[in-house]
XYZ file of C-alpha atoms in Angstrom:
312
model
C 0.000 0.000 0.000
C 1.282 3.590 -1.027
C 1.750 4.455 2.722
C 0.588 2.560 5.311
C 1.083 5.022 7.826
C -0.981 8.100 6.558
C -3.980 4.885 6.362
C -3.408 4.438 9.945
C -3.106 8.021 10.605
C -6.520 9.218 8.519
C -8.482 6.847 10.911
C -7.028 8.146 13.994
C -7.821 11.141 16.328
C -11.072 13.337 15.874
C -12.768 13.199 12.837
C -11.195 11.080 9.691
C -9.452 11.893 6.840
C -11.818 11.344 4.075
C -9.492 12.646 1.113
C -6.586 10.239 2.708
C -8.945 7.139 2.998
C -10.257 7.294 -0.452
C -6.573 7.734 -2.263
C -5.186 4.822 -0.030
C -7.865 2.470 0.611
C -9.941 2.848 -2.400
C -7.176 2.440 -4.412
C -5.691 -0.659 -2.654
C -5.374 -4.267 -3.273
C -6.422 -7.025 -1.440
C -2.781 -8.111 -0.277
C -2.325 -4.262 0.394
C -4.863 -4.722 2.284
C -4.086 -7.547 4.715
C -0.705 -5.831 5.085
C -2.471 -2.903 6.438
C -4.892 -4.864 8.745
C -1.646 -7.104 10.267
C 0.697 -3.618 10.758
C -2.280 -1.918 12.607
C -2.993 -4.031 15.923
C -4.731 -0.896 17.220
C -7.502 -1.229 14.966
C -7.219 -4.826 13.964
C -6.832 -8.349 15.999
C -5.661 -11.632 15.055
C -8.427 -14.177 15.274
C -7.782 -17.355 16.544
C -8.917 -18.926 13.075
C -6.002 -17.254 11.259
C -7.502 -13.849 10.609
C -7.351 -10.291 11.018
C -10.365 -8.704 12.086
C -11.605 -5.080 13.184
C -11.251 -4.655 16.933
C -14.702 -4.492 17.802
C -14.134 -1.489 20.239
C -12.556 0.329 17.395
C -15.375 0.052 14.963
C -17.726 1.860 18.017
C -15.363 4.527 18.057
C -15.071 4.767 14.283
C -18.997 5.454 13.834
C -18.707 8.358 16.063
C -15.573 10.069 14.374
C -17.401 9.878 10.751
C -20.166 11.493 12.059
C -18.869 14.033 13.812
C -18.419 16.281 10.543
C -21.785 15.642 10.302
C -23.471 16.855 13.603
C -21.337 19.894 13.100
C -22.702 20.580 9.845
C -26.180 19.852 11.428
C -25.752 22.073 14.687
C -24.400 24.670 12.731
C -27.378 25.254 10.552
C -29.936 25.196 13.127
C -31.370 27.949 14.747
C -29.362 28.645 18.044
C -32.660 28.341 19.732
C -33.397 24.948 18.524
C -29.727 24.052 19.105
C -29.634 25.010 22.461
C -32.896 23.241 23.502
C -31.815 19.886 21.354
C -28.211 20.455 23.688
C -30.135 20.625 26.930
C -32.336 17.467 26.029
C -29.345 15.810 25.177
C -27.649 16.191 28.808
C -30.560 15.451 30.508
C -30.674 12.237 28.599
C -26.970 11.282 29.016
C -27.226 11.748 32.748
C -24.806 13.980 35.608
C -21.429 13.893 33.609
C -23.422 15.792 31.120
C -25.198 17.970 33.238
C -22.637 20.816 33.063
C -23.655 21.731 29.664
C -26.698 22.624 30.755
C -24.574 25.228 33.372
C -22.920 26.400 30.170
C -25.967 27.327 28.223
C -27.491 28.548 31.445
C -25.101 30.755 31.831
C -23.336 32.120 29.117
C -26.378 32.802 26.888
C -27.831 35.947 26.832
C -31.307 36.174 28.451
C -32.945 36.642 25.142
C -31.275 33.437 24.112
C -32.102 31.702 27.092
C -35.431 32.612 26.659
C -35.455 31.566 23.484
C -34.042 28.572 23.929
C -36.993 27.726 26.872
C -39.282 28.893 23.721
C -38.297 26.008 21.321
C -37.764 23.240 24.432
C -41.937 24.097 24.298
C -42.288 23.342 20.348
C -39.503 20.515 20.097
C -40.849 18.531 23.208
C -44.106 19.447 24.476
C -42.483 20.423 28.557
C -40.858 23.181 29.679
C -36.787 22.809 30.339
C -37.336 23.697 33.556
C -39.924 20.747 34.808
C -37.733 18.449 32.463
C -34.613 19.567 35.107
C -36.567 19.237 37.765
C -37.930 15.661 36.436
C -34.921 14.310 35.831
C -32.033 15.264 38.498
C -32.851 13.861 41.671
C -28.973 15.104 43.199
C -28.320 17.988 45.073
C -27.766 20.138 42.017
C -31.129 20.349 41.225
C -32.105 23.470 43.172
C -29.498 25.480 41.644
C -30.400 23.709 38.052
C -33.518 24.628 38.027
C -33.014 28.364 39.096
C -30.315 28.837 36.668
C -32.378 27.568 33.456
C -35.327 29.960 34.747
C -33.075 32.840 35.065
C -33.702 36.403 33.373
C -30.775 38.463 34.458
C -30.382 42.110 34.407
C -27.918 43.243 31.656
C -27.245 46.609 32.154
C -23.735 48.106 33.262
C -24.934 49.037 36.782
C -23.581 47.251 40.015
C -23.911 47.773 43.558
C -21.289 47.573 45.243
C -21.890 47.042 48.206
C -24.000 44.083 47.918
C -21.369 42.732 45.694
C -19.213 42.726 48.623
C -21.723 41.614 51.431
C -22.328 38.563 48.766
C -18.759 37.336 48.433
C -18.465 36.934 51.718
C -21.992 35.153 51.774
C -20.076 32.808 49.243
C -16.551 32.846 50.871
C -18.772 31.438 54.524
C -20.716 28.803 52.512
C -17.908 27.492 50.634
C -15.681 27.269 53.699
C -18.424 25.568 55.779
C -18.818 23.384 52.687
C -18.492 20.030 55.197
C -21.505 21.072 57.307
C -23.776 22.188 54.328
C -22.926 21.360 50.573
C -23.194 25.131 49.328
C -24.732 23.988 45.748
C -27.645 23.590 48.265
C -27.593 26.463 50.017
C -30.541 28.924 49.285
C -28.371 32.419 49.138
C -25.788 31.053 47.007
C -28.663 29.810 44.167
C -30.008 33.512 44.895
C -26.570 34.938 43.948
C -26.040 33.008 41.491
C -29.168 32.513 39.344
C -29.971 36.115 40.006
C -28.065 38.361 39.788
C -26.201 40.353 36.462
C -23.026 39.013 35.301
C -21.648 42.556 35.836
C -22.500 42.340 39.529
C -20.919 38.662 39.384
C -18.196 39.489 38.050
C -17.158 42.465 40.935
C -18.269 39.545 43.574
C -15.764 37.558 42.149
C -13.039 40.314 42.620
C -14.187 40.541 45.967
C -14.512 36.908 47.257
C -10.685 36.926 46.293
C -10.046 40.068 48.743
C -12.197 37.974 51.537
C -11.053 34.384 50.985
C -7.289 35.181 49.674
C -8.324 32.534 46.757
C -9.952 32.704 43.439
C -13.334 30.785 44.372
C -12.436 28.261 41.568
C -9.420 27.310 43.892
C -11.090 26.804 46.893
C -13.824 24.957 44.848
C -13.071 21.356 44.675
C -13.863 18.380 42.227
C -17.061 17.673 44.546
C -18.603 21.059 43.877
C -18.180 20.552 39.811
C -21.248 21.648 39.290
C -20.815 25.177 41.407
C -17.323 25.532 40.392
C -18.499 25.352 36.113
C -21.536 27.576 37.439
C -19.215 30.168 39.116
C -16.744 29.874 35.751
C -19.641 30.168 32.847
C -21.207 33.428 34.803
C -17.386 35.497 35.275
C -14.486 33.727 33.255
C -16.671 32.303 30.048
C -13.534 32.312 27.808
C -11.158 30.414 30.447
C -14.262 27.994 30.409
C -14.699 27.483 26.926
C -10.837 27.746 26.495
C -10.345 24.672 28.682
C -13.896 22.604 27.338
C -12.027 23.062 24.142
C -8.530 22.041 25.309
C -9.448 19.017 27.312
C -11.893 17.964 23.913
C -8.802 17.431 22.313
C -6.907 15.482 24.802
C -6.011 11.938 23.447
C -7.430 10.511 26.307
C -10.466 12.663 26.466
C -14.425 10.651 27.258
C -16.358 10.363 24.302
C -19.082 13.013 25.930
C -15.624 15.334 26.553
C -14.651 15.270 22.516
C -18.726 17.000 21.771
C -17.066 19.909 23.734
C -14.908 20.544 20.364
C -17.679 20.570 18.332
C -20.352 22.301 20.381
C -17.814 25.290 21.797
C -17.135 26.277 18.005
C -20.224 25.737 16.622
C -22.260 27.527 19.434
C -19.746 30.513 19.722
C -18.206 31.391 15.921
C -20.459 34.166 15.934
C -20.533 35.074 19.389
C -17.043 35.438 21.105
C -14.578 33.033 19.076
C -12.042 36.003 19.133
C -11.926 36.511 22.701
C -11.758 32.537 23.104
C -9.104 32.306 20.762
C -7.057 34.969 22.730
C -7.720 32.923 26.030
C -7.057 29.553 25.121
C -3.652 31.252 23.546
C -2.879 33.081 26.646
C -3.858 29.650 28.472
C -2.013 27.212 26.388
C 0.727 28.769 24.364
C -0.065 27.294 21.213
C -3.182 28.901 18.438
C -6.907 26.910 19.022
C -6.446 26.447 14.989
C -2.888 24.497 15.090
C -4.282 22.875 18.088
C -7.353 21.253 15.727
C -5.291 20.912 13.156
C -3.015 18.730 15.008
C -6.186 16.593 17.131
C -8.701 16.649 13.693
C -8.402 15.234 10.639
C -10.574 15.726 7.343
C -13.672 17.742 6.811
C -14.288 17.925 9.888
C -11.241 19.490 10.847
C -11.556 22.087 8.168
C -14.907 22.647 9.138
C -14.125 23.817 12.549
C -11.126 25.970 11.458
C -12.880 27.595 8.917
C -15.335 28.410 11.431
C -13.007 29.880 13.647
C -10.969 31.573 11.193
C -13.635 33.567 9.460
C -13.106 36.800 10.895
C -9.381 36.861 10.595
């Protein structure tokens, strides 16, 4: 076979190399062939009845990476409200290791989006999001779920200040007393958080690190997930998308963590892709388009950098 390795290559990572599949499979033999399936034991195995056959594990990954070109494609043509709502459906369906997407539209959409997203959740499934959250997580995240999908926040520039500083405190006392009351269940901190304007958010922020001496991400841990994507979607969106992007790309990333890739560039092209390119620059030292261009492969790779790319 011409090259064996670019074969093996144009079915690894995310996405597949259409263009390099057709010129060196399509154009193969059948003892090109067998060479290739005895010099890849990642995707092939030898049967015990003298064989190579396709690693059955493999072949479920393989179905998801070509289609992935295609759900972008899909997503990317739908109206954001319908997209959102389908998103939201989704994680409810796949269970709590999904359930911080529905933080992320929660809480990076406007409130006209969010709204509208609530709209089509109506037309596409007959319940509101909100009694489908409610339904569905039984956990301790549900209070502050619920709130946040229902929210209609303020977006003007004006803060109070004071409050702003009463409030990180409020958060700095629940998050330290965190082993006598989970604080995702405590009824101030939904209040704050599902409430209030992300201008006002962002000064508490500023101020919980004057009170605590910490960044509240730091002194959130892995057991507050939930809180700590909350706290990250309403005051550092870019970091957060910068990172759901980065870890999407990892090689040893969950198959829910690779839709991260697809949904953060398809969901914010139009919105803030400049500002999340800057981040994940600042964040990572290397470009979010030689990063995909390294991890992705075929049209689905120069999907998402042409999406990202459009406004430079």
């Amino acid at each position: 076979m011409a090259n064996l390795e670019a074969l093996a290559k144009a079915f690894t990572g995310l996405g597949v190399d259409e263009k390099s599949l057709i010129e060196n499979l399509g154009k193969s033999h059948p003892e090109h062939r067998t060479l290739f399936r005895k010099k890849t034991p990642q995707l092939f195995i030898e049967d015990e009845r003298s064989f190579e056959r396709w690693n059955d594990h493999c072949v479920r990954l393989l179905k998801h990476e070509f289609v992935r070109f295609k759900n972008a494609l899909v997503l990317w043509a739908m109206h954001p409200w319908e997209r959102d709502a389908r998103l939201v459906k989704e994680a409810l369906k796949k269970g709590p290791q999904s359930y911080g997407v529905i933080v992320e539209i929660a809480c990076t959409r406007s409130s006209e989006e969010l709204l509208g997203a609530r709209k089509a959740y109506h037309s596409l499934f007959d319940q509101s999001i909100e009694e489908d959250v409610a339904t569905h997580i039984h956990g301790s995240e549900r209070k502050l779920l619920v709130a946040l999908v229902s929210a209609y926040r303020y977006e003007g520039p004006r803060v109070k200040e004071d409050a702003a500083k009463s409030e990180a405190k409020v958060l700095a006392s629940a998050i330290k007393n965190g082993n006598k009351k989970n604080p995702i269940e405590d009824e101030e901190v939904i209040r704050i958080l599902s409430t209030r304007s992300k201008a006002h958010l962002k000064v508490v922020y500023k101020h919980y690190k004057e009170v605590s001496g910490n960044n509240i991400h730091k002194d959130l841990d892995a057991s507050d997930l939930i809180l700590k994507e909350t706290v990250e979607c309403l005051c550092t969106s870019h970091a957060y998308f910068s990172k759901v992007l980065d870890e999407a790309m990892s090689s040893n990333a969950h198959k829910s963590t690779k839709k991260g890739l697809t949904r953060v560039i398809v969901t914010r092209a139009d919105v803030d892709m400049k500002e999340i390119k800057e981040e994940y620059m600042k964040l990572f030292g290397v470009s979010l388009s030689k990063k995909i261009e390294e991890k992705a492969s075929g049209n689905y790779r120069d999907f998402l950098v042409t999406l990202i790319t459009r406004d430079n």
